[in-house]
Amino acid sequence: MRREVIFLLSLWKANLLAAMEYRAAFISQVLGMMLNNAVYFVFWMIFFDRFKEVRGWGLTDMLLLFGVVAAGFGIGVALFGNVLGLAEVIARGGLDYYLSLPRPVLLHTLASRSVASGFGDFVYGVLSFVAAGQFSADTVTRFILGTLLAATVFISFLILVNSLAFWIGNANMIAQQATNAIITFSLYPITLFDGTAKLLLLTLIPAAFVGAIPAELVRGFSWQSFGQLFAAAIFFFSLAVFVFHRGLRRYESGSAIQVQL
Amino acid sequence: MKRTAVFPSLIRDIRKYWAIFRTQLVNSLAYPLDLLSRSFSMVLFMWIFAQLWRTTYSASGQESIAGLSLNDTLWYLMMAETIILSKPRISTQVAEAVKDGSIAYNLNKPYNFILYHFSVSFGDSLLRLVPNALIGSLVVWRLAGPPPATRGWPLVFVAVLAALAIDFCINAMIGMLAFITEEIRAFEWIYAKFILILGGVLIPLDFFPEWLKTAALSLPFAYTTYGPARLFIDPDWDRFVTLISRQGAWLLVCGGILALIYRKGTSQLAINGG
C-alpha cells in the first residue's frame, strides 16, 4: 500500500512538472476554466435575481453546489485525468503499456495524465464555496469531505461507462454523453426532480452524489447525508474496480507496447 | 469585358464550394447512428429545462413571464439548443491546421482555406439541425404542447442560416488565434459560455434585467441564437426584417475581421521543409 502511495505521488509530481514545461498554456487553461465557470454561473445570478428561489433553493445554495461540483470534478480530472479518455485507451490497445509494468493497471492508467483545466475547476470550486459565505472550521472540513466523496463517485462512474469499451469496442460517444449527463444533472437543484427522475439520479446517473447530496452535507452535517454519500462512494468505487477488472479479462490488442514519453 | 471575366469565375467558385458542402453532407450521412446519438443531448437538456421552467412558472403563479408562456419558453429553448448543438467545432479544426502546419498545404490548393471550412461547416451543421430539431420537438411537444405557427418556419430557417454564418466567423477567428497563442481552448470555452448566457441559450434575454438585455442585444452573440429562437415563437415580418438586417451587419463586421486576421496570419506563415 505504501509503495502504491509513493508511486502515485511520483506520477502526480511528474504530471505537474510536465504541465509546468508549458507554463503559459497551463496558466491560460486554469484561468480560462475559472472564467468559463464564472460566466456559466451568471445564468443562476440572473435567474435568482428574477425568481428569488426555486423549491427552497436560492443563490447561496447554488454557490455551494457549484463549489462542491467544480472542486470535486476538478480534483478528480487533475489527479486522474486519463479517466476522460479511458474508453479510447482501451479501444486502441493502449492498456498494453500499463499491463507490461509491475504496477496496478487501473491506478497507473488513470493517474498517468493530468487535465490542466481541472486545476482551474478546483480553484473555482473553492472560491465559489468561499463566496457562499459559510466559512468556518466545521464547514471547511465538511467541504473537503464532500468534495473528496463527490470526486470518488464521479471518477468511479466514469470508469464504469468507459469500461464499456471492453465489451462494445468504440464506447467514446456513450462515455462522452454519460460524462455530459452527470455534470449537467449535478449542477441543477435536486428539488426540481421527483419520482423516477430522482431515482435515476441516485442510481443510473448518480449526479445527486456528485452535486446535491455533498452540497447538503456542506450546508449542515447530518448522519443521513453523510451516510448516503459515504455508502455511495464505497459502492460505486468497488463496482468500478470490479467491472474494470472483469473487462480486463476480455481485453485483447495487437500488442501495442510502446515507450511513453 | 470585365463582367464576362467576373461572372464565369464567380459561378465556378460557387460550384466548387457547393461541391465541398455536398461532399460533407454525404460524408456525415454515412454515419446515421452517430448523428442520432449526438441528438441524445437534446433529450437531456430539454427534459431538464422542462423541469426547471415548469417549477418556476408554477412557483411564480403567473401564466406568462415577460410576455412568454411556459409553452413559448420551452419551444424557444428547443430552437436555441437545436442551433447550439448543431454547430461543429470549427475553431478546433482551424487551430489544428494552424498548429500542425497543414494550413500551408491548403494555401496552394485551388480553394480559399476559410471558404473551404465554411462549406464543410455548413454541410455538418445542416445535417445535424434536422435530427436535433426533430428529437427536440418530440420532447417539447410531449412536455409542453404543440409548436408555434408553421407560417414562420421558412423565415426562421433563413435566420438560422445567417446565425450559423456569424457563428462560423467568430469560431474561425478563435481558431486563427492559434497563429498568436498556441492554446485556444480557453477562448473556445469562454465564447461557448457567452453564447449560453448572452446568446440566451439557457434563459431567454426577455427574462434579463433591462440594462443587461440592452447590452446583450448590442453584441453579436444574441444574433446567433436568441434572434432566430425568438422569431420561431413569435414570427412576424417586421421582427424578421430587423433580425436579418442586424445579422447582416454582424456578418459583415465578423467576416471582415476574419479576412483580415487570415491575411495577416498567412502572410507571416513560416513553412519549413517540403
XYZ file of C-alpha atoms in Angstrom:
535
model
C 0.000 0.000 0.000
C 2.809 2.387 0.981
C 4.605 1.614 -2.281
C 1.484 2.437 -4.279
C 1.060 5.758 -2.496
C 4.687 6.686 -3.239
C 4.192 5.610 -6.865
C 1.012 7.724 -7.131
C 2.751 10.764 -5.656
C 5.614 10.349 -8.146
C 3.143 10.171 -11.047
C 1.360 13.346 -9.901
C 4.678 15.113 -9.487
C 5.767 14.059 -12.997
C 2.422 15.256 -14.429
C 2.760 18.602 -12.717
C 6.332 19.047 -13.915
C 5.251 18.151 -17.465
C 2.431 20.744 -17.293
C 4.872 23.347 -15.999
C 7.056 22.855 -19.072
C 4.315 24.711 -20.975
C 3.613 27.216 -18.251
C 1.727 29.763 -20.377
C -0.613 27.090 -21.783
C -1.156 25.688 -18.266
C -1.972 29.079 -16.761
C -4.230 30.036 -19.672
C -6.201 26.804 -19.199
C -6.509 27.271 -15.440
C -7.627 30.907 -15.707
C -9.762 30.159 -18.769
C -11.655 27.432 -16.936
C -12.221 29.654 -13.902
C -13.623 32.400 -16.123
C -15.665 29.837 -18.047
C -17.307 28.584 -14.837
C -17.873 32.116 -13.585
C -19.652 33.118 -16.817
C -21.803 29.983 -16.588
C -22.778 30.923 -13.030
C -24.094 34.259 -14.313
C -27.113 32.263 -15.528
C -28.070 31.460 -11.935
C -27.430 35.041 -10.830
C -29.844 36.291 -13.498
C -32.295 33.511 -12.684
C -32.378 34.165 -8.927
C -32.387 37.908 -9.455
C -35.742 37.439 -11.164
C -37.245 34.410 -9.380
C -35.585 34.587 -5.896
C -35.882 30.823 -5.215
C -36.927 27.553 -6.771
C -38.387 24.943 -4.412
C -36.302 26.116 -1.470
C -33.051 26.640 -3.394
C -31.533 30.120 -3.568
C -28.307 31.681 -4.822
C -26.272 30.633 -1.739
C -27.293 27.006 -2.243
C -26.207 27.239 -5.878
C -22.830 28.690 -4.821
C -22.302 25.710 -2.517
C -23.476 23.296 -5.225
C -21.138 24.800 -7.838
C -18.363 24.826 -5.239
C -18.570 21.156 -4.448
C -19.185 20.007 -8.067
C -16.389 22.124 -9.567
C -13.898 21.234 -6.823
C -14.815 17.513 -6.981
C -14.673 17.337 -10.765
C -11.514 19.468 -10.837
C -9.526 17.458 -8.322
C -10.735 14.238 -9.993
C -9.540 15.081 -13.503
C -6.414 16.915 -12.301
C -5.236 13.789 -10.465
C -6.802 11.028 -12.596
C -7.158 12.820 -15.941
C -6.858 9.735 -18.121
C -10.307 8.665 -16.956
C -11.792 11.047 -19.550
C -10.120 9.106 -22.375
C -10.163 5.630 -20.843
C -12.537 4.192 -23.481
C -10.166 5.355 -26.226
C -7.146 3.885 -24.379
C -8.927 0.512 -24.116
C -10.204 0.508 -27.709
C -6.848 1.294 -29.317
C -4.900 -1.228 -27.224
C -3.259 1.402 -25.048
C -3.505 -0.762 -21.920
C -0.633 -2.931 -23.222
C 1.840 -0.424 -21.873
C 0.342 -0.439 -18.370
C -0.079 -4.229 -18.342
C 3.606 -4.679 -19.058
C 4.627 -2.844 -15.873
C 4.505 -4.170 -12.283
C 2.033 -1.572 -11.054
C -1.785 -1.634 -10.511
C -3.154 -1.214 -14.057
C -6.206 0.906 -13.265
C -4.410 3.262 -10.889
C -1.462 3.691 -13.243
C -3.684 4.273 -16.304
C -5.879 6.883 -14.615
C -3.087 8.834 -12.931
C -0.766 8.905 -15.939
C -2.421 12.031 -17.313
C -3.498 15.269 -15.694
C -6.071 17.664 -17.145
C -4.718 21.178 -16.625
C -8.154 22.839 -16.693
C -9.081 20.611 -13.726
C -6.901 22.841 -11.516
C -8.991 25.798 -12.719
C -12.200 23.946 -11.830
C -10.809 23.108 -8.407
C -9.779 26.702 -7.606
C -13.122 27.975 -8.906
C -14.909 25.470 -6.656
C -13.026 26.696 -3.593
C -13.766 30.341 -4.498
C -17.440 29.545 -5.026
C -17.551 27.920 -1.573
C -15.879 30.981 -0.037
C -18.354 33.264 -1.877
C -21.243 31.348 -0.286
C -20.105 32.965 2.982
C -20.338 29.826 5.124
C -16.730 29.869 6.135
C -15.906 28.150 9.439
C -13.689 25.273 10.578
C -16.734 22.978 10.533
C -17.924 23.877 7.049
C -14.391 23.770 5.635
C -13.993 20.212 6.947
C -17.368 19.239 5.501
C -16.493 20.905 2.186
C -13.240 18.898 1.951
C -15.066 15.685 2.884
C -17.947 16.358 0.459
C -15.558 17.230 -2.361
C -13.459 14.081 -1.923
C -16.516 11.810 -1.762
C -18.106 13.568 -4.779
C -14.839 13.133 -6.716
C -14.793 9.418 -5.816
C -18.341 8.896 -7.139
C -17.590 10.929 -10.274
C -14.360 9.094 -11.144
C -15.957 5.710 -10.369
C -18.905 6.498 -12.667
C -16.525 7.469 -15.468
C -14.521 4.245 -15.008
C -17.791 2.306 -15.307
C -19.018 3.956 -18.528
C -15.571 3.975 -20.141
C -15.121 0.284 -19.274
C -17.964 -0.459 -21.675
C -15.218 -0.323 -24.313
C -14.115 -3.801 -23.159
C -17.457 -5.175 -24.357
C -18.598 -2.901 -27.199
C -15.314 -1.591 -28.595
C -15.934 2.023 -29.502
C -17.586 3.480 -26.385
C -16.292 7.039 -26.840
C -19.601 8.596 -27.736
C -21.508 6.857 -24.912
C -18.792 7.802 -22.416
C -18.875 11.428 -23.576
C -22.662 11.614 -23.363
C -22.624 9.992 -19.909
C -19.971 12.474 -18.716
C -22.052 15.392 -20.028
C -25.157 13.952 -18.399
C -23.649 13.554 -14.906
C -22.099 17.052 -14.986
C -25.277 18.692 -16.314
C -27.610 16.993 -13.838
C -25.300 17.609 -10.884
C -25.430 21.384 -11.473
C -29.225 21.709 -11.022
C -31.178 21.824 -7.743
C -32.247 18.274 -6.875
C -35.669 19.570 -5.806
C -36.541 20.098 -9.476
C -36.689 16.357 -9.963
C -39.056 13.913 -8.369
C -40.168 10.284 -8.585
C -38.463 8.315 -11.330
C -36.132 11.189 -12.213
C -34.756 11.356 -8.682
C -34.288 7.580 -8.604
C -32.369 7.837 -11.884
C -30.072 10.498 -10.399
C -29.316 8.270 -7.414
C -28.598 5.130 -9.448
C -28.036 5.043 -13.210
C -26.559 8.562 -13.478
C -25.518 9.208 -9.849
C -25.431 13.005 -10.248
C -27.109 13.527 -6.861
C -23.997 12.093 -5.150
C -21.755 14.463 -7.093
C -23.798 17.623 -6.514
C -26.887 17.902 -4.337
C -26.017 15.472 -1.509
C -22.436 16.715 -0.906
C -23.774 20.300 -1.080
C -26.369 19.354 1.556
C -23.566 17.916 3.698
C -21.608 21.169 3.433
C -24.705 23.217 4.334
C -25.229 21.282 7.560
C -23.984 17.957 8.863
C -26.471 15.141 9.105
C -25.666 11.484 9.552
C -28.198 10.721 6.828
C -26.497 12.734 4.070
C -23.029 11.692 5.239
C -24.072 8.016 5.372
C -25.704 8.157 1.929
C -22.689 9.834 0.365
C -20.130 7.593 2.041
C -22.034 4.421 1.130
C -22.445 5.633 -2.478
C -18.721 6.410 -2.783
C -17.770 2.934 -1.467
C -20.382 1.205 -3.639
C -19.568 2.956 -6.927
C -15.818 2.707 -6.342
C -15.980 -1.055 -5.626
C -18.287 -1.599 -8.608
C -15.966 0.396 -10.902
C -12.871 -1.577 -9.832
C -14.764 -4.870 -10.194
C -16.170 -4.034 -13.654
C -12.800 -2.740 -14.926
C -11.029 -5.927 -13.866
C -13.783 -8.129 -15.333
C -13.386 -6.196 -18.553
C -9.626 -6.590 -18.427
C -10.085 -10.369 -18.776
C -11.712 -9.739 -22.163
C -9.069 -7.228 -23.245
C -7.171 -8.011 -26.406
C -4.905 -5.968 -28.636
C -2.399 -6.181 -31.438
C 0.477 -5.742 -28.985
C 0.854 -2.011 -28.746
C 3.681 -1.878 -26.204
C 5.487 1.386 -26.705
C 7.562 3.863 -24.830
C 5.555 6.595 -23.100
C 7.230 9.977 -23.338
C -15.407 42.962 -70.798
C -14.920 42.861 -67.038
C -18.385 41.348 -66.492
C -17.704 38.335 -68.659
C -14.479 37.735 -66.751
C -16.009 38.026 -63.300
C -19.237 36.034 -63.656
C -17.923 32.727 -65.018
C -15.317 32.751 -62.261
C -17.958 33.510 -59.626
C -20.174 30.696 -60.894
C -17.176 28.364 -60.911
C -16.400 29.338 -57.305
C -19.968 28.781 -56.173
C -19.996 25.356 -57.863
C -16.694 24.462 -56.191
C -17.824 25.295 -52.653
C -21.251 23.768 -53.315
C -19.452 20.523 -54.204
C -17.453 20.677 -50.931
C -20.674 21.353 -48.983
C -22.431 18.411 -50.705
C -19.492 16.061 -50.080
C -19.537 16.894 -46.363
C -23.295 16.324 -46.259
C -22.904 12.877 -47.858
C -19.955 12.041 -45.572
C -21.961 12.781 -42.451
C -24.945 10.840 -43.792
C -22.749 7.744 -43.849
C -22.925 7.622 -40.032
C -26.634 7.916 -39.140
C -26.181 6.317 -35.712
C -23.524 8.855 -34.812
C -25.910 11.635 -35.827
C -28.717 10.200 -33.707
C -26.531 9.630 -30.660
C -25.464 13.280 -30.760
C -29.132 14.198 -30.511
C -29.318 12.444 -27.140
C -28.117 15.713 -25.588
C -31.280 17.383 -26.939
C -33.445 14.985 -24.914
C -31.347 15.565 -21.803
C -31.334 19.355 -21.969
C -34.975 19.776 -22.974
C -36.066 17.472 -20.188
C -34.077 19.416 -17.564
C -35.317 22.755 -18.939
C -38.898 21.483 -18.790
C -38.460 20.559 -15.099
C -36.824 23.892 -14.248
C -39.251 26.175 -16.062
C -42.359 24.208 -15.142
C -41.388 24.540 -11.470
C -40.514 28.222 -11.918
C -43.789 29.120 -13.683
C -45.805 27.201 -11.133
C -43.930 28.856 -8.206
C -44.435 32.337 -9.694
C -48.167 31.682 -10.101
C -48.124 33.518 -13.456
C -49.297 32.270 -16.841
C -46.831 34.492 -18.620
C -43.431 35.907 -17.611
C -42.022 38.848 -19.615
C -44.606 38.085 -22.291
C -43.662 34.417 -22.639
C -45.854 31.494 -21.610
C -44.335 28.192 -20.439
C -45.041 26.756 -23.888
C -43.266 29.722 -25.566
C -40.259 29.422 -23.252
C -39.780 25.707 -23.891
C -40.155 25.998 -27.690
C -37.771 28.973 -27.596
C -35.210 26.891 -25.680
C -35.711 23.986 -28.091
C -34.784 26.182 -31.076
C -31.827 27.777 -29.267
C -30.495 24.344 -28.216
C -31.006 22.963 -31.734
C -28.785 25.717 -33.155
C -26.119 25.391 -30.480
C -25.923 21.594 -30.685
C -25.749 21.609 -34.484
C -22.552 23.653 -34.734
C -19.351 21.758 -35.496
C -16.207 22.669 -33.503
C -14.692 24.594 -36.367
C -12.304 26.598 -34.157
C -10.545 23.380 -33.112
C -10.194 22.235 -36.739
C -8.816 25.609 -37.861
C -6.443 25.793 -34.876
C -5.186 22.253 -35.563
C -4.483 23.194 -39.193
C -2.515 26.216 -37.981
C -0.628 24.286 -35.293
C 0.321 21.194 -37.308
C 1.161 23.314 -40.335
C -1.387 21.648 -42.645
C -2.740 25.141 -43.385
C 0.415 25.518 -45.541
C -0.663 22.595 -47.757
C -4.048 24.225 -48.277
C -2.625 27.530 -49.402
C -1.588 26.204 -52.801
C -4.863 24.329 -53.367
C -7.408 25.839 -55.774
C -9.716 26.968 -52.988
C -9.795 29.518 -50.210
C -8.975 27.965 -46.812
C -11.726 29.924 -44.999
C -14.417 29.278 -47.632
C -13.463 25.592 -47.664
C -14.056 25.344 -43.902
C -17.219 27.419 -44.259
C -18.646 24.904 -46.783
C -17.644 21.937 -44.605
C -19.085 23.584 -41.515
C -22.411 24.327 -43.243
C -22.650 20.755 -44.515
C -22.148 19.449 -40.980
C -24.497 21.922 -39.332
C -27.413 21.473 -41.710
C -27.340 17.737 -41.295
C -27.254 17.962 -37.503
C -30.055 20.533 -37.447
C -32.632 18.048 -38.762
C -32.367 15.252 -36.128
C -31.796 17.787 -33.336
C -34.909 19.774 -34.284
C -36.990 16.624 -34.749
C -35.970 14.975 -31.477
C -36.150 18.259 -29.546
C -39.622 18.934 -30.975
C -40.865 15.481 -29.990
C -39.699 16.008 -26.392
C -41.105 19.546 -26.082
C -44.379 18.682 -27.816
C -44.872 15.869 -25.306
C -43.914 18.048 -22.310
C -45.388 21.431 -23.234
C -47.846 21.137 -26.106
C -47.883 21.994 -29.832
C -45.266 24.177 -31.584
C -45.725 27.812 -32.691
C -47.329 28.763 -36.029
C -45.771 26.979 -39.016
C -46.014 30.087 -41.245
C -42.870 31.483 -39.641
C -40.704 28.426 -40.240
C -39.208 29.454 -43.638
C -38.197 32.835 -42.140
C -36.685 31.085 -39.119
C -34.701 28.812 -41.448
C -33.168 31.853 -43.194
C -32.351 33.435 -39.800
C -30.754 30.169 -38.610
C -28.509 30.100 -41.705
C -27.391 33.689 -41.020
C -26.838 32.762 -37.350
C -24.626 29.819 -38.322
C -22.620 32.072 -40.658
C -21.940 34.621 -37.861
C -21.011 31.808 -35.505
C -18.666 30.347 -38.131
C -16.849 33.685 -38.474
C -16.354 34.044 -34.694
C -15.265 30.401 -34.319
C -12.825 30.653 -37.226
C -11.397 33.842 -35.661
C -10.836 31.902 -32.420
C -9.139 29.126 -34.419
C -6.924 31.721 -36.134
C -5.752 32.889 -32.708
C -3.508 29.804 -32.864
C -1.239 31.983 -35.047
C -0.595 34.038 -31.893
C -1.246 31.760 -28.892
C -0.802 28.049 -29.440
C -3.518 27.097 -26.949
C -7.012 28.309 -27.902
C -9.193 26.112 -25.685
C -9.748 28.818 -23.075
C -11.125 31.153 -25.772
C -13.407 28.380 -27.044
C -14.848 27.757 -23.570
C -15.439 31.411 -22.880
C -17.081 32.020 -26.263
C -19.309 28.976 -25.666
C -20.373 30.396 -22.296
C -21.042 33.846 -23.787
C -23.378 32.161 -26.250
C -25.086 30.267 -23.411
C -25.717 33.429 -21.387
C -25.644 36.481 -23.703
C -26.951 34.430 -26.631
C -29.930 33.439 -24.487
C -29.489 29.667 -24.760
C -30.027 28.940 -21.062
C -32.516 31.715 -20.392
C -34.363 33.981 -22.872
C -32.978 37.535 -22.925
C -36.546 38.700 -22.152
C -36.019 37.498 -18.551
C -32.857 39.624 -18.135
C -32.820 42.933 -16.260
C -33.437 45.684 -18.842
C -29.843 47.034 -18.831
C -28.374 43.587 -19.404
C -30.856 42.797 -22.159
C -29.915 46.050 -23.942
C -26.214 45.210 -23.576
C -26.735 41.639 -24.840
C -28.702 42.878 -27.864
C -25.827 45.118 -28.874
C -23.426 42.155 -29.122
C -23.223 39.531 -31.892
C -23.975 36.551 -29.598
C -27.686 37.400 -29.440
C -27.963 37.043 -33.226
C -26.527 33.527 -33.276
C -29.250 32.015 -31.073
C -31.678 34.404 -29.355
C -32.752 36.128 -32.600
C -33.829 33.013 -34.558
C -35.281 31.296 -31.457
C -37.381 34.374 -30.573
C -38.580 34.644 -34.174
C -39.583 30.971 -34.002
C -42.069 31.540 -31.156
C -43.258 34.949 -32.356
C -42.938 35.028 -36.141
C -43.741 38.299 -37.855
C -42.338 40.082 -40.876
C -41.089 43.201 -39.018
C -39.192 41.114 -36.468
C -37.656 39.100 -39.314
C -36.531 42.218 -41.241
C -34.965 43.765 -38.106
C -33.255 40.488 -37.228
C -31.881 39.742 -40.678
C -30.548 43.293 -41.134
C -28.718 43.109 -37.776
C -27.415 39.647 -38.623
C -26.213 41.020 -41.984
C -24.376 43.862 -40.235
C -22.660 41.489 -37.767
C -21.795 39.121 -40.600
C -20.027 41.959 -42.419
C -18.130 43.013 -39.277
C -17.119 39.483 -38.211
C -16.395 38.334 -41.785
C -14.238 41.423 -42.382
C -12.207 40.886 -39.197
C -11.785 37.196 -40.042
C -10.490 38.017 -43.535
C -8.009 40.498 -42.049
C -6.723 38.026 -39.436
C -6.411 35.311 -42.088
C -4.470 37.571 -44.464
C -2.142 38.768 -41.703
C -1.646 35.250 -40.307
C -0.851 33.592 -43.623
C 1.495 36.417 -44.674
C 3.593 35.670 -41.581
C 3.437 31.895 -42.000
C 6.848 30.244 -41.985
C 6.954 26.960 -43.908
C 9.885 24.712 -43.103
C 10.684 21.674 -45.193
C 8.870 20.452 -48.269
